[in-house]
């Protein structure tokens, strides 16, 4: 039912929500490992894999881009 209503599975929705939370925390100055743990990722590597798959760059590269 969730997929029918939203167009995506619940697992994808949950992962996207966690990614948004971690991304916002990093933009606000949180360390990558802190953002990953607070958003519910298993570890920093998990966040990095998902972030790279969705955005095409690592969280560290994205943070560096915000500074410039």
GROMACS .gro file of N, CA and C in nm:
model
  204
    1UNK      N    1   0.082  -0.120   0.000
    1UNK     CA    2   0.000   0.000   0.000
    1UNK      C    3   0.086   0.126   0.000
    2UNK      N    4   0.195   0.122   0.075
    2UNK     CA    5   0.283   0.239   0.082
    2UNK      C    6   0.337   0.272  -0.056
    3UNK      N    7   0.383   0.171  -0.129
    3UNK     CA    8   0.438   0.194  -0.262
    3UNK      C    9   0.330   0.246  -0.357
    4UNK      N   10   0.212   0.195  -0.346
    4UNK     CA   11   0.103   0.242  -0.431
    4UNK      C   12   0.071   0.388  -0.405
    5UNK      N   13   0.080   0.427  -0.279
    5UNK     CA   14   0.047   0.565  -0.242
    5UNK      C   15   0.159   0.664  -0.271
    6UNK      N   16   0.286   0.619  -0.261
    6UNK     CA   17   0.397   0.712  -0.272
    6UNK      C   18   0.484   0.694  -0.396
    7UNK      N   19   0.474   0.577  -0.458
    7UNK     CA   20   0.558   0.550  -0.575
    7UNK      C   21   0.695   0.493  -0.539
    8UNK      N   22   0.721   0.473  -0.412
    8UNK     CA   23   0.847   0.412  -0.369
    8UNK      C   24   0.821   0.321  -0.251
    9UNK      N   25   0.908   0.223  -0.234
    9UNK     CA   26   0.894   0.131  -0.122
    9UNK      C   27   0.927   0.199   0.008
   10UNK      N   28   0.882   0.139   0.118
   10UNK     CA   29   0.907   0.199   0.248
   10UNK      C   30   1.056   0.203   0.280
   11UNK      N   31   1.130   0.099   0.240
   11UNK     CA   32   1.273   0.097   0.266
   11UNK      C   33   1.343   0.214   0.197
   12UNK      N   34   1.309   0.240   0.071
   12UNK     CA   35   1.368   0.353  -0.001
   12UNK      C   36   1.330   0.486   0.065
   13UNK      N   37   1.206   0.497   0.108
   13UNK     CA   38   1.160   0.618   0.176
   13UNK      C   39   1.238   0.641   0.306
   14UNK      N   40   1.254   0.534   0.384
   14UNK     CA   41   1.326   0.545   0.510
   14UNK      C   42   1.472   0.583   0.487
   15UNK      N   43   1.534   0.524   0.385
   15UNK     CA   44   1.673   0.556   0.353
   15UNK      C   45   1.686   0.701   0.307
   16UNK      N   46   1.593   0.747   0.224
   16UNK     CA   47   1.595   0.885   0.177
   16UNK      C   48   1.576   0.983   0.294
   17UNK      N   49   1.488   0.950   0.385
   17UNK     CA   50   1.466   1.036   0.502
   17UNK      C   51   1.592   1.044   0.588
   18UNK      N   52   1.658   0.931   0.609
   18UNK     CA   53   1.782   0.929   0.686
   18UNK      C   54   1.891   1.009   0.616
   19UNK      N   55   1.897   0.997   0.484
   19UNK     CA   56   1.995   1.072   0.407
   19UNK      C   57   1.970   1.222   0.418
   20UNK      N   58   1.846   1.263   0.412
   20UNK     CA   59   1.812   1.405   0.429
   20UNK      C   60   1.854   1.455   0.568
   21UNK      N   61   1.827   1.375   0.670
   21UNK     CA   62   1.862   1.414   0.807
   21UNK      C   63   2.014   1.427   0.821
   22UNK      N   64   2.089   1.330   0.770
   22UNK     CA   65   2.234   1.334   0.779
   22UNK      C   66   2.291   1.452   0.701
   23UNK      N   67   2.237   1.476   0.583
   23UNK     CA   68   2.285   1.586   0.499
   23UNK      C   69   2.263   1.720   0.568
   24UNK      N   70   2.148   1.737   0.629
   24UNK     CA   71   2.120   1.863   0.700
   24UNK      C   72   2.213   1.880   0.819
   25UNK      N   73   2.237   1.771   0.891
   25UNK     CA   74   2.327   1.778   1.006
   25UNK      C   75   2.468   1.816   0.962
   26UNK      N   76   2.515   1.758   0.852
   26UNK     CA   77   2.648   1.791   0.802
   26UNK      C   78   2.653   1.936   0.753
   27UNK      N   79   2.548   1.982   0.690
   27UNK     CA   80   2.543   2.122   0.645
   27UNK      C   81   2.545   2.217   0.764
   28UNK      N   82   2.490   2.171   0.876
   28UNK     CA   83   2.489   2.252   0.998
   28UNK      C   84   2.619   2.240   1.078
   29UNK      N   85   2.715   2.162   1.027
   29UNK     CA   86   2.846   2.154   1.090
   29UNK      C   87   2.878   2.026   1.164
   30UNK      N   88   2.788   1.929   1.163
   30UNK     CA   89   2.814   1.804   1.233
   30UNK      C   90   2.922   1.724   1.160
   31UNK      N   91   2.997   1.647   1.234
   31UNK     CA   92   3.094   1.555   1.175
   31UNK      C   93   3.018   1.448   1.098
   32UNK      N   94   3.079   1.394   0.993
   32UNK     CA   95   3.015   1.291   0.911
   32UNK      C   96   2.975   1.172   0.998
   33UNK      N   97   3.065   1.127   1.086
   33UNK     CA   98   3.032   1.009   1.169
   33UNK      C   99   2.917   1.038   1.264
   34UNK      N  100   2.910   1.158   1.317
   34UNK     CA  101   2.800   1.194   1.406
   34UNK      C  102   2.668   1.201   1.329
   35UNK      N  103   2.672   1.262   1.213
   35UNK     CA  104   2.552   1.272   1.129
   35UNK      C  105   2.503   1.133   1.090
   36UNK      N  106   2.596   1.045   1.055
   36UNK     CA  107   2.560   0.908   1.015
   36UNK      C  108   2.490   0.835   1.129
   37UNK      N  109   2.550   0.839   1.246
   37UNK     CA  110   2.493   0.768   1.360
   37UNK      C  111   2.358   0.826   1.402
   38UNK      N  112   2.350   0.958   1.407
   38UNK     CA  113   2.224   1.022   1.448
   38UNK      C  114   2.110   0.996   1.350
   39UNK      N  115   2.144   0.978   1.222
   39UNK     CA  116   2.041   0.955   1.121
   39UNK      C  117   2.004   0.807   1.108
   40UNK      N  118   2.076   0.721   1.180
   40UNK     CA  119   2.040   0.580   1.180
   40UNK      C  120   2.118   0.493   1.083
   41UNK      N  121   2.224   0.546   1.024
   41UNK     CA  122   2.307   0.462   0.938
   41UNK      C  123   2.390   0.370   1.024
   42UNK      N  124   2.426   0.254   0.971
   42UNK     CA  125   2.502   0.155   1.048
   42UNK      C  126   2.640   0.209   1.086
   43UNK      N  127   2.700   0.284   0.995
   43UNK     CA  128   2.831   0.342   1.019
   43UNK      C  129   2.858   0.449   0.913
   44UNK      N  130   2.973   0.511   0.922
   44UNK     CA  131   3.008   0.616   0.828
   44UNK      C  132   3.017   0.563   0.685
   45UNK      N  133   3.070   0.442   0.670
   45UNK     CA  134   3.082   0.383   0.536
   45UNK      C  135   2.945   0.363   0.472
   46UNK      N  136   2.846   0.324   0.550
   46UNK     CA  137   2.710   0.307   0.498
   46UNK      C  138   2.655   0.440   0.445
   47UNK      N  139   2.670   0.544   0.525
   47UNK     CA  140   2.627   0.677   0.480
   47UNK      C  141   2.701   0.717   0.354
   48UNK      N  142   2.831   0.696   0.350
   48UNK     CA  143   2.910   0.735   0.233
   48UNK      C  144   2.865   0.662   0.108
   49UNK      N  145   2.837   0.532   0.119
   49UNK     CA  146   2.791   0.455   0.003
   49UNK      C  147   2.659   0.507  -0.049
   50UNK      N  148   2.564   0.530   0.040
   50UNK     CA  149   2.433   0.578  -0.001
   50UNK      C  150   2.444   0.719  -0.058
   51UNK      N  151   2.518   0.804   0.008
   51UNK     CA  152   2.537   0.942  -0.036
   51UNK      C  153   2.598   0.945  -0.176
   52UNK      N  154   2.700   0.862  -0.198
   52UNK     CA  155   2.767   0.858  -0.329
   52UNK      C  156   2.673   0.805  -0.436
   53UNK      N  157   2.595   0.703  -0.403
   53UNK     CA  158   2.499   0.646  -0.499
   53UNK      C  159   2.394   0.749  -0.540
   54UNK      N  160   2.346   0.829  -0.446
   54UNK     CA  161   2.241   0.925  -0.475
   54UNK      C  162   2.296   1.054  -0.537
   55UNK      N  163   2.402   1.109  -0.482
   55UNK     CA  164   2.451   1.240  -0.523
   55UNK      C  165   2.575   1.236  -0.612
   56UNK      N  166   2.643   1.121  -0.620
   56UNK     CA  167   2.760   1.109  -0.706
   56UNK      C  168   2.889   1.164  -0.648
   57UNK      N  169   2.891   1.193  -0.520
   57UNK     CA  170   3.013   1.237  -0.453
   57UNK      C  171   3.007   1.196  -0.307
   58UNK      N  172   3.119   1.202  -0.241
   58UNK     CA  173   3.124   1.162  -0.101
   58UNK      C  174   3.072   1.275  -0.012
   59UNK      N  175   3.031   1.243   0.110
   59UNK     CA  176   2.989   1.348   0.201
   59UNK      C  177   3.100   1.451   0.225
   60UNK      N  178   3.224   1.405   0.237
   60UNK     CA  179   3.335   1.498   0.259
   60UNK      C  180   3.352   1.595   0.142
   61UNK      N  181   3.338   1.545   0.020
   61UNK     CA  182   3.346   1.631  -0.098
   61UNK      C  183   3.232   1.732  -0.100
   62UNK      N  184   3.115   1.689  -0.060
   62UNK     CA  185   3.000   1.780  -0.056
   62UNK      C  186   3.022   1.889   0.048
   63UNK      N  187   3.074   1.851   0.164
   63UNK     CA  188   3.100   1.949   0.269
   63UNK      C  189   3.205   2.049   0.223
   64UNK      N  190   3.308   1.999   0.157
   64UNK     CA  191   3.412   2.087   0.103
   64UNK      C  192   3.354   2.184   0.001
   65UNK      N  193   3.259   2.138  -0.078
   65UNK     CA  194   3.193   2.225  -0.175
   65UNK      C  195   3.109   2.332  -0.112
   66UNK      N  196   3.054   2.306   0.006
   66UNK     CA  197   2.976   2.408   0.077
   66UNK      C  198   3.065   2.521   0.125
   67UNK      N  199   3.189   2.486   0.160
   67UNK     CA  200   3.280   2.587   0.213
   67UNK      C  201   3.331   2.681   0.104
   68UNK      N  202   3.331   2.634  -0.020
   68UNK     CA  203   3.385   2.720  -0.127
   68UNK      C  204   3.279   2.794  -0.204
   0.00000   0.00000   0.00000
